[in-house]
mmCIF file of C-alpha atoms and ligand atoms in Angstrom:
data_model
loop_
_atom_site.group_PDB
_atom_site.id
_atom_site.type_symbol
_atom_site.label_atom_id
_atom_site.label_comp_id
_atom_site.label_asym_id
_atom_site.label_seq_id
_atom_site.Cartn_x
_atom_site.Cartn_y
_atom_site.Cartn_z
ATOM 1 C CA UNK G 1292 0.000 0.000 0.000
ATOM 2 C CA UNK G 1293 2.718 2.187 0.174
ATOM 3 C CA UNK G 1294 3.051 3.129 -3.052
ATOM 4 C CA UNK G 1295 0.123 5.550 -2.919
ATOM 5 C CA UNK G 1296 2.058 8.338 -0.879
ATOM 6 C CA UNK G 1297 5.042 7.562 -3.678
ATOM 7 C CA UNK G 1298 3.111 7.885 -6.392
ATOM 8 C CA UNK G 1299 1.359 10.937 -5.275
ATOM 9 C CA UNK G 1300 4.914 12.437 -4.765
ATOM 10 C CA UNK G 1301 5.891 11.559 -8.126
ATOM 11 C CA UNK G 1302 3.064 13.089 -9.353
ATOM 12 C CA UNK G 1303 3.118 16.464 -7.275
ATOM 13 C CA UNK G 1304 6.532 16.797 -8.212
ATOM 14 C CA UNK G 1305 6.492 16.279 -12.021
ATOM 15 C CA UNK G 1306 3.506 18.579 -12.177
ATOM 16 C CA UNK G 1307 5.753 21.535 -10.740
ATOM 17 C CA UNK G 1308 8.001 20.448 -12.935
ATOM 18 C CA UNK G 1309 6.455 20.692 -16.235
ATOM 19 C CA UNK G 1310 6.156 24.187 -16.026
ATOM 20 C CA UNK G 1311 3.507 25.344 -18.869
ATOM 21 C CA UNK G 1312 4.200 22.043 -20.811
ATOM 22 C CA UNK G 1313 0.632 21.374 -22.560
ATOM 23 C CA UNK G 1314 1.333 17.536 -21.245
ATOM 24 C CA UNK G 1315 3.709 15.185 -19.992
ATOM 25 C CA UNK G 1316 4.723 12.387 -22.090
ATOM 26 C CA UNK G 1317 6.721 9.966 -19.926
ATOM 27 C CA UNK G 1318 8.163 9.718 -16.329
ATOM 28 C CA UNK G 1319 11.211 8.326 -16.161
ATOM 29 C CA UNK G 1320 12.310 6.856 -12.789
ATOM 30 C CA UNK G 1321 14.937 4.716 -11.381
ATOM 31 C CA UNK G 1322 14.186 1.833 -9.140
ATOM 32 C CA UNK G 1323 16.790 -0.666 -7.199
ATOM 33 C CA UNK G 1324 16.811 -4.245 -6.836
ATOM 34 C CA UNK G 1325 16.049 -3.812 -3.413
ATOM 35 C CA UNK G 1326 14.030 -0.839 -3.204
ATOM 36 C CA UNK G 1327 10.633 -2.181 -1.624
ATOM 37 C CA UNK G 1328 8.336 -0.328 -4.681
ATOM 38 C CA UNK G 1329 6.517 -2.660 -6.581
ATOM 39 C CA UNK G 1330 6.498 -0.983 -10.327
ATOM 40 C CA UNK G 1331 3.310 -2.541 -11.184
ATOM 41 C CA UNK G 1332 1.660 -0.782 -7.998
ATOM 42 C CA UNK G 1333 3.176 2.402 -9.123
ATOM 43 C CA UNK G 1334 1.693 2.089 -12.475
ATOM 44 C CA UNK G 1335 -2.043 1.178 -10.969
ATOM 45 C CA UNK G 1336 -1.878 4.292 -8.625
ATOM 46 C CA UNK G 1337 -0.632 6.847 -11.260
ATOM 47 C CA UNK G 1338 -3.352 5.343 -13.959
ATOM 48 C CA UNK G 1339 -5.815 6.295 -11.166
ATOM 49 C CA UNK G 1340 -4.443 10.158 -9.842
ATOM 50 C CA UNK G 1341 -3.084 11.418 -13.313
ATOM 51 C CA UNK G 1342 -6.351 11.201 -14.473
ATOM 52 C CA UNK G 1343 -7.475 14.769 -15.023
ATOM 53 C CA UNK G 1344 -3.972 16.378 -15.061
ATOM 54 C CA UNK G 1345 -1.314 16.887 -17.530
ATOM 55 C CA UNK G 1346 0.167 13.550 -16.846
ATOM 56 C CA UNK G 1347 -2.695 11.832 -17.786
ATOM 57 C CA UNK G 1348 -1.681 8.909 -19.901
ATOM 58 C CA UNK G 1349 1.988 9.407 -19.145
ATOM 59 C CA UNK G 1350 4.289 6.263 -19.907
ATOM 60 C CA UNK G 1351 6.028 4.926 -17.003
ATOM 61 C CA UNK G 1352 9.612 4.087 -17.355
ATOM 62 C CA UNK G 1353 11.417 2.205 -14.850
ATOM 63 C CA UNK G 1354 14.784 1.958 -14.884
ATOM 64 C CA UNK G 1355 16.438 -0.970 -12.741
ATOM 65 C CA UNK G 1356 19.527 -0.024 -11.114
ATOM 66 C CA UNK G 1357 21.460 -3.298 -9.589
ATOM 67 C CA UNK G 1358 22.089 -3.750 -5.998
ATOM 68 C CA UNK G 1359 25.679 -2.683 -5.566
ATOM 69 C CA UNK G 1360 27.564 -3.220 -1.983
ATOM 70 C CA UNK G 1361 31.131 -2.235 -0.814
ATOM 71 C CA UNK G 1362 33.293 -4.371 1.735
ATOM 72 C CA UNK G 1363 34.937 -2.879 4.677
ATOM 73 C CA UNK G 1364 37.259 -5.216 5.131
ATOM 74 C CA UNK G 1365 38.816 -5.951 1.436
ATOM 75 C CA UNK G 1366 37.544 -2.762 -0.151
ATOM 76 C CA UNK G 1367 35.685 -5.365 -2.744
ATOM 77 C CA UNK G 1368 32.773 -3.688 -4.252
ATOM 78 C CA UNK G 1369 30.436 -6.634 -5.971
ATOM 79 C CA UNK G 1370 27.086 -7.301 -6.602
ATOM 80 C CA UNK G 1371 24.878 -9.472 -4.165
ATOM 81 C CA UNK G 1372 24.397 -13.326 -5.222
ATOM 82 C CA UNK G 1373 21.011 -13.806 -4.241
ATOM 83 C CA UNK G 1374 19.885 -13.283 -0.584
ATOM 84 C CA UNK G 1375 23.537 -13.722 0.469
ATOM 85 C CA UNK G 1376 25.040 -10.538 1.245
ATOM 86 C CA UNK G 1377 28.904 -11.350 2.218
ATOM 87 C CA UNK G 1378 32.137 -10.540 0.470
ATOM 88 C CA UNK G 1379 32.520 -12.634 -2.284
ATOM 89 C CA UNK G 1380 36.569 -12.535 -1.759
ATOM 90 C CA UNK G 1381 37.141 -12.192 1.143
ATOM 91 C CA UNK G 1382 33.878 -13.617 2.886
ATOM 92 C CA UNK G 1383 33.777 -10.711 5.249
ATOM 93 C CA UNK G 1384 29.788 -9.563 6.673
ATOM 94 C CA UNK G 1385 31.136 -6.170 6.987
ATOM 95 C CA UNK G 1386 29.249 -4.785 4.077
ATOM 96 C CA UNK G 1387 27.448 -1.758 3.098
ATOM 97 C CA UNK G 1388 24.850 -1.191 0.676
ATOM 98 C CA UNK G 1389 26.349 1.360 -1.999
ATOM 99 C CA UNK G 1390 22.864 1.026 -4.523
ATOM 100 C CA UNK G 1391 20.328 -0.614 -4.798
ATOM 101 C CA UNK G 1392 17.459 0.470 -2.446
ATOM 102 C CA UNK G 1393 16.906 4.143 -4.339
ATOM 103 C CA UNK G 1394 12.970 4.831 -6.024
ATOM 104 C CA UNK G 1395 12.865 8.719 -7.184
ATOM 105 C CA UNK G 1396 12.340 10.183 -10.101
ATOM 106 C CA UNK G 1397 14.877 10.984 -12.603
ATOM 107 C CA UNK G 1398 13.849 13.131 -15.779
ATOM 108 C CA UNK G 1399 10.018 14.160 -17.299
ATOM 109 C CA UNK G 1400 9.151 14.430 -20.500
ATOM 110 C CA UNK G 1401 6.529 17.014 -21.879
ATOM 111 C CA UNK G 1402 5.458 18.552 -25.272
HETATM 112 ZN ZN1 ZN F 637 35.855 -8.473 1.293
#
């Protein structure tokens, strides 16, 4: 359910950003592997509150960015392998998350 409030934000925020733009075209946004947003709810909401506004009928464009982490020990930065999320050299836990969990919105389109 918590793509609503997202959506909305999306929304509020590529409205003030179209300026006088007679409509927006496409919404292009960047989602990570682990981010918790669920495109397809994104695309249900915004169907539902664009209608009416300039972003009505809008294409949604989600761009998948890949989980990236960074080891503390080794200074190894590699992608996860499934749900495991240790060094893959050096076996270390000491990891942090560089990318992955981001959702915002990167560019608009309008004509
Ligand atoms: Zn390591």
């Amino acid at each position: 359910m918590h793509e609503l409030p997202i959506t909305q934000n999306i929304l509020q925020i590529a409205l003030r950003h179209a300026g006088d733009a007679k409509r927006i075209t496409r919404i292009n946004l960047v989602i990570g592997d682990l981010s918790a947003v669920i495109g397809d709810s994104v695309q249900f909401y915004w169907d539902i509150i664009s209608k009416g506004t300039i972003a009505e009928g809008a294409t949604l464009h989600f761009e998948r960015i890949r989980a990236c982490f960074h080891c503390n020990d080794c200074e190894n930065a590699f992608e996860p392998d499934g749900r495991k999320f240790e060094c893959p050299q050096c076996g270390s836990d000491q990891v942090n998350l560089v990318s992955g969990r981001e959702f915002q919105l990167e560019s608009i389109e309008v004509e």
